[in-house]
Amino acid sequence: MGVKVIRWDGTYISDELRQLPPGRYAVESVDDVPQLTEEGERGILAALDELDGGRGRPLSDVVREIRRELPRR
């Protein structure tokens, strides 16, 4: 379905909300999203350079590593 961005006046229910199927949703303001720090931006650019240079890791390896780190239920 993808992300829906809405502007809400506090009373009117927008078409974007009306179009969503029943379910649970988390809503947060996108007006207060913190800006990337210079260090964060450099890190992202360095990671993209690594990927462009063919030095990335396969997604399946990353997912496997994340699953190993998750607590067992």
mmCIF file of N, CA and C in Angstrom:
data_model
loop_
_atom_site.group_PDB
_atom_site.id
_atom_site.type_symbol
_atom_site.label_atom_id
_atom_site.label_comp_id
_atom_site.label_asym_id
_atom_site.label_seq_id
_atom_site.Cartn_x
_atom_site.Cartn_y
_atom_site.Cartn_z
ATOM 1 N N MET A 1 0.818 -1.185 0.000
ATOM 2 C CA MET A 1 0.000 0.000 0.000
ATOM 3 C C MET A 1 0.861 1.248 0.000
ATOM 4 N N GLY A 2 1.971 1.269 0.672
ATOM 5 C CA GLY A 2 2.833 2.438 0.668
ATOM 6 C C GLY A 2 2.440 3.444 1.736
ATOM 7 N N VAL A 3 3.277 4.430 1.906
ATOM 8 C CA VAL A 3 3.072 5.460 2.923
ATOM 9 C C VAL A 3 2.099 6.500 2.402
ATOM 10 N N LYS A 4 1.175 6.907 3.242
ATOM 11 C CA LYS A 4 0.252 7.991 2.918
ATOM 12 C C LYS A 4 0.673 9.203 3.732
ATOM 13 N N VAL A 5 0.893 10.321 3.089
ATOM 14 C CA VAL A 5 1.199 11.563 3.790
ATOM 15 C C VAL A 5 -0.044 12.430 3.721
ATOM 16 N N ILE A 6 -0.475 12.902 4.876
ATOM 17 C CA ILE A 6 -1.703 13.702 4.936
ATOM 18 C C ILE A 6 -1.423 15.039 5.599
ATOM 19 N N ARG A 7 -2.212 16.033 5.276
ATOM 20 C CA ARG A 7 -2.219 17.308 5.978
ATOM 21 C C ARG A 7 -3.590 17.367 6.646
ATOM 22 N N TRP A 8 -3.608 17.530 7.972
ATOM 23 C CA TRP A 8 -4.860 17.475 8.713
ATOM 24 C C TRP A 8 -5.118 18.796 9.400
ATOM 25 N N ASP A 9 -6.333 19.309 9.247
ATOM 26 C CA ASP A 9 -6.704 20.584 9.874
ATOM 27 C C ASP A 9 -7.264 20.397 11.276
ATOM 28 N N GLY A 10 -7.303 19.181 11.763
ATOM 29 C CA GLY A 10 -7.772 18.914 13.120
ATOM 30 C C GLY A 10 -9.229 18.500 13.191
ATOM 31 N N THR A 11 -9.968 18.650 12.098
ATOM 32 C CA THR A 11 -11.386 18.286 12.136
ATOM 33 C C THR A 11 -11.797 17.428 10.946
ATOM 34 N N TYR A 12 -11.476 17.854 9.762
ATOM 35 C CA TYR A 12 -11.867 17.174 8.535
ATOM 36 C C TYR A 12 -11.086 15.873 8.366
ATOM 37 N N ILE A 13 -11.759 14.784 8.003
ATOM 38 C CA ILE A 13 -11.087 13.504 7.721
ATOM 39 C C ILE A 13 -10.728 13.485 6.234
ATOM 40 N N SER A 14 -9.439 13.376 5.940
ATOM 41 C CA SER A 14 -8.964 13.465 4.562
ATOM 42 C C SER A 14 -9.295 12.209 3.753
ATOM 43 N N ASP A 15 -9.256 12.360 2.437
ATOM 44 C CA ASP A 15 -9.477 11.227 1.532
ATOM 45 C C ASP A 15 -8.419 10.145 1.757
ATOM 46 N N GLU A 16 -7.163 10.557 2.077
ATOM 47 C CA GLU A 16 -6.101 9.579 2.303
ATOM 48 C C GLU A 16 -6.459 8.648 3.453
ATOM 49 N N LEU A 17 -7.019 9.195 4.527
ATOM 50 C CA LEU A 17 -7.431 8.355 5.654
ATOM 51 C C LEU A 17 -8.644 7.507 5.297
ATOM 52 N N ARG A 18 -9.562 8.082 4.578
ATOM 53 C CA ARG A 18 -10.771 7.361 4.200
ATOM 54 C C ARG A 18 -10.442 6.158 3.308
ATOM 55 N N GLN A 19 -9.370 6.252 2.527
ATOM 56 C CA GLN A 19 -8.992 5.186 1.593
ATOM 57 C C GLN A 19 -8.295 4.011 2.279
ATOM 58 N N LEU A 20 -7.817 4.205 3.496
ATOM 59 C CA LEU A 20 -7.091 3.133 4.174
ATOM 60 C C LEU A 20 -8.031 2.017 4.602
ATOM 61 N N PRO A 21 -7.601 0.763 4.456
ATOM 62 C CA PRO A 21 -8.438 -0.348 4.915
ATOM 63 C C PRO A 21 -8.437 -0.398 6.443
ATOM 64 N N PRO A 22 -9.416 -1.072 7.041
ATOM 65 C CA PRO A 22 -9.432 -1.209 8.501
ATOM 66 C C PRO A 22 -8.126 -1.841 8.979
ATOM 67 N N GLY A 23 -7.687 -1.436 10.120
ATOM 68 C CA GLY A 23 -6.448 -1.974 10.678
ATOM 69 C C GLY A 23 -5.877 -1.034 11.706
ATOM 70 N N ARG A 24 -4.687 -1.342 12.178
ATOM 71 C CA ARG A 24 -4.003 -0.517 13.166
ATOM 72 C C ARG A 24 -2.942 0.302 12.449
ATOM 73 N N TYR A 25 -2.864 1.567 12.772
ATOM 74 C CA TYR A 25 -1.924 2.457 12.116
ATOM 75 C C TYR A 25 -1.183 3.296 13.144
ATOM 76 N N ALA A 26 0.058 3.591 12.855
ATOM 77 C CA ALA A 26 0.842 4.528 13.658
ATOM 78 C C ALA A 26 0.920 5.819 12.861
ATOM 79 N N VAL A 27 0.579 6.908 13.496
ATOM 80 C CA VAL A 27 0.585 8.200 12.813
ATOM 81 C C VAL A 27 1.530 9.125 13.562
ATOM 82 N N GLU A 28 2.375 9.814 12.825
ATOM 83 C CA GLU A 28 3.246 10.797 13.441
ATOM 84 C C GLU A 28 3.412 11.968 12.487
ATOM 85 N N SER A 29 3.689 13.105 13.035
ATOM 86 C CA SER A 29 3.870 14.300 12.232
ATOM 87 C C SER A 29 5.179 14.221 11.470
ATOM 88 N N VAL A 30 5.134 14.549 10.181
ATOM 89 C CA VAL A 30 6.367 14.584 9.404
ATOM 90 C C VAL A 30 6.989 15.975 9.429
ATOM 91 N N ASP A 31 6.327 16.918 10.097
ATOM 92 C CA ASP A 31 6.872 18.265 10.216
ATOM 93 C C ASP A 31 8.019 18.319 11.212
ATOM 94 N N ASP A 32 8.084 17.362 12.138
ATOM 95 C CA ASP A 32 9.084 17.384 13.194
ATOM 96 C C ASP A 32 10.186 16.353 12.996
ATOM 97 N N VAL A 33 10.403 15.922 11.766
ATOM 98 C CA VAL A 33 11.433 14.918 11.493
ATOM 99 C C VAL A 33 12.798 15.587 11.646
ATOM 100 N N PRO A 34 13.664 15.020 12.495
ATOM 101 C CA PRO A 34 14.976 15.638 12.680
ATOM 102 C C PRO A 34 15.818 15.552 11.409
ATOM 103 N N GLN A 35 16.643 16.561 11.193
ATOM 104 C CA GLN A 35 17.547 16.574 10.041
ATOM 105 C C GLN A 35 18.718 15.636 10.310
ATOM 106 N N LEU A 36 19.280 15.099 9.240
ATOM 107 C CA LEU A 36 20.479 14.289 9.377
ATOM 108 C C LEU A 36 21.629 15.165 9.851
ATOM 109 N N THR A 37 22.450 14.612 10.717
ATOM 110 C CA THR A 37 23.674 15.307 11.087
ATOM 111 C C THR A 37 24.648 15.177 9.929
ATOM 112 N N GLU A 38 25.683 15.998 9.929
ATOM 113 C CA GLU A 38 26.704 15.878 8.884
ATOM 114 C C GLU A 38 27.351 14.498 8.937
ATOM 115 N N GLU A 39 27.577 14.009 10.154
ATOM 116 C CA GLU A 39 28.172 12.674 10.314
ATOM 117 C C GLU A 39 27.250 11.596 9.752
ATOM 118 N N GLY A 40 25.948 11.714 10.033
ATOM 119 C CA GLY A 40 24.983 10.742 9.511
ATOM 120 C C GLY A 40 24.930 10.754 8.000
ATOM 121 N N GLU A 41 24.948 11.962 7.431
ATOM 122 C CA GLU A 41 24.918 12.068 5.977
ATOM 123 C C GLU A 41 26.189 11.474 5.358
ATOM 124 N N ARG A 42 27.348 11.748 5.967
ATOM 125 C CA ARG A 42 28.602 11.166 5.466
ATOM 126 C C ARG A 42 28.549 9.642 5.528
ATOM 127 N N GLY A 43 27.975 9.112 6.606
ATOM 128 C CA GLY A 43 27.871 7.660 6.738
ATOM 129 C C GLY A 43 27.004 7.042 5.658
ATOM 130 N N ILE A 44 25.891 7.680 5.380
ATOM 131 C CA ILE A 44 24.997 7.171 4.329
ATOM 132 C C ILE A 44 25.690 7.238 2.969
ATOM 133 N N LEU A 45 26.349 8.364 2.684
ATOM 134 C CA LEU A 45 27.046 8.492 1.403
ATOM 135 C C LEU A 45 28.173 7.469 1.273
ATOM 136 N N ALA A 46 28.894 7.220 2.368
ATOM 137 C CA ALA A 46 29.961 6.210 2.338
ATOM 138 C C ALA A 46 29.373 4.827 2.082
ATOM 139 N N ALA A 47 28.236 4.525 2.707
ATOM 140 C CA ALA A 47 27.593 3.224 2.490
ATOM 141 C C ALA A 47 27.148 3.076 1.039
ATOM 142 N N LEU A 48 26.597 4.135 0.469
ATOM 143 C CA LEU A 48 26.183 4.082 -0.939
ATOM 144 C C LEU A 48 27.395 3.884 -1.853
ATOM 145 N N ASP A 49 28.510 4.541 -1.527
ATOM 146 C CA ASP A 49 29.736 4.334 -2.311
ATOM 147 C C ASP A 49 30.186 2.881 -2.244
ATOM 148 N N GLU A 50 30.086 2.284 -1.043
ATOM 149 C CA GLU A 50 30.450 0.872 -0.885
ATOM 150 C C GLU A 50 29.574 -0.004 -1.777
ATOM 151 N N LEU A 51 28.264 0.267 -1.771
ATOM 152 C CA LEU A 51 27.350 -0.523 -2.604
ATOM 153 C C LEU A 51 27.655 -0.328 -4.082
ATOM 154 N N ASP A 52 27.878 0.931 -4.472
ATOM 155 C CA ASP A 52 28.199 1.203 -5.879
ATOM 156 C C ASP A 52 29.494 0.522 -6.291
ATOM 157 N N GLY A 53 30.416 0.354 -5.354
ATOM 158 C CA GLY A 53 31.687 -0.282 -5.648
ATOM 159 C C GLY A 53 31.643 -1.799 -5.575
ATOM 160 N N GLY A 54 30.433 -2.344 -5.375
ATOM 161 C CA GLY A 54 30.291 -3.802 -5.339
ATOM 162 C C GLY A 54 30.737 -4.418 -4.026
ATOM 163 N N ARG A 55 30.838 -3.607 -2.976
ATOM 164 C CA ARG A 55 31.301 -4.116 -1.691
ATOM 165 C C ARG A 55 30.161 -4.261 -0.687
ATOM 166 N N GLY A 56 28.959 -4.416 -1.192
ATOM 167 C CA GLY A 56 27.802 -4.615 -0.319
ATOM 168 C C GLY A 56 27.686 -6.065 0.125
ATOM 169 N N ARG A 57 26.739 -6.306 1.018
ATOM 170 C CA ARG A 57 26.470 -7.671 1.489
ATOM 171 C C ARG A 57 25.118 -8.102 0.960
ATOM 172 N N PRO A 58 24.965 -9.364 0.635
ATOM 173 C CA PRO A 58 23.660 -9.843 0.168
ATOM 174 C C PRO A 58 22.593 -9.634 1.251
ATOM 175 N N LEU A 59 21.412 -9.233 0.835
ATOM 176 C CA LEU A 59 20.314 -8.993 1.766
ATOM 177 C C LEU A 59 20.033 -10.223 2.612
ATOM 178 N N SER A 60 20.110 -11.407 2.021
ATOM 179 C CA SER A 60 19.824 -12.629 2.779
ATOM 180 C C SER A 60 20.788 -12.789 3.955
ATOM 181 N N ASP A 61 22.053 -12.397 3.773
ATOM 182 C CA ASP A 61 23.024 -12.462 4.874
ATOM 183 C C ASP A 61 22.662 -11.488 5.982
ATOM 184 N N VAL A 62 22.256 -10.285 5.598
ATOM 185 C CA VAL A 62 21.888 -9.264 6.583
ATOM 186 C C VAL A 62 20.657 -9.704 7.366
ATOM 187 N N VAL A 63 19.659 -10.227 6.674
ATOM 188 C CA VAL A 63 18.438 -10.687 7.343
ATOM 189 C C VAL A 63 18.763 -11.824 8.307
ATOM 190 N N ARG A 64 19.593 -12.759 7.890
ATOM 191 C CA ARG A 64 19.996 -13.862 8.754
ATOM 192 C C ARG A 64 20.694 -13.339 10.019
ATOM 193 N N GLU A 65 21.557 -12.361 9.865
ATOM 194 C CA GLU A 65 22.269 -11.783 11.006
ATOM 195 C C GLU A 65 21.294 -11.086 11.964
ATOM 196 N N ILE A 66 20.361 -10.344 11.405
ATOM 197 C CA ILE A 66 19.363 -9.660 12.246
ATOM 198 C C ILE A 66 18.540 -10.683 13.012
ATOM 199 N N ARG A 67 18.126 -11.726 12.350
ATOM 200 C CA ARG A 67 17.307 -12.762 13.025
ATOM 201 C C ARG A 67 18.071 -13.443 14.134
ATOM 202 N N ARG A 68 19.375 -13.647 13.953
ATOM 203 C CA ARG A 68 20.197 -14.254 15.019
ATOM 204 C C ARG A 68 20.243 -13.359 16.257
ATOM 205 N N GLU A 69 20.205 -12.050 16.041
ATOM 206 C CA GLU A 69 20.298 -11.086 17.137
ATOM 207 C C GLU A 69 18.975 -10.892 17.887
ATOM 208 N N LEU A 70 17.865 -11.250 17.250
ATOM 209 C CA LEU A 70 16.550 -11.044 17.888
ATOM 210 C C LEU A 70 16.358 -12.025 19.032
ATOM 211 N N PRO A 71 15.731 -11.555 20.120
ATOM 212 C CA PRO A 71 15.431 -12.489 21.214
ATOM 213 C C PRO A 71 14.427 -13.534 20.757
ATOM 214 N N ARG A 72 14.603 -14.740 21.205
ATOM 215 C CA ARG A 72 13.679 -15.834 20.841
ATOM 216 C C ARG A 72 12.393 -15.684 21.653
ATOM 217 N N ARG A 73 11.270 -15.934 20.990
ATOM 218 C CA ARG A 73 9.961 -15.842 21.663
ATOM 219 C C ARG A 73 9.438 -17.206 21.986
#
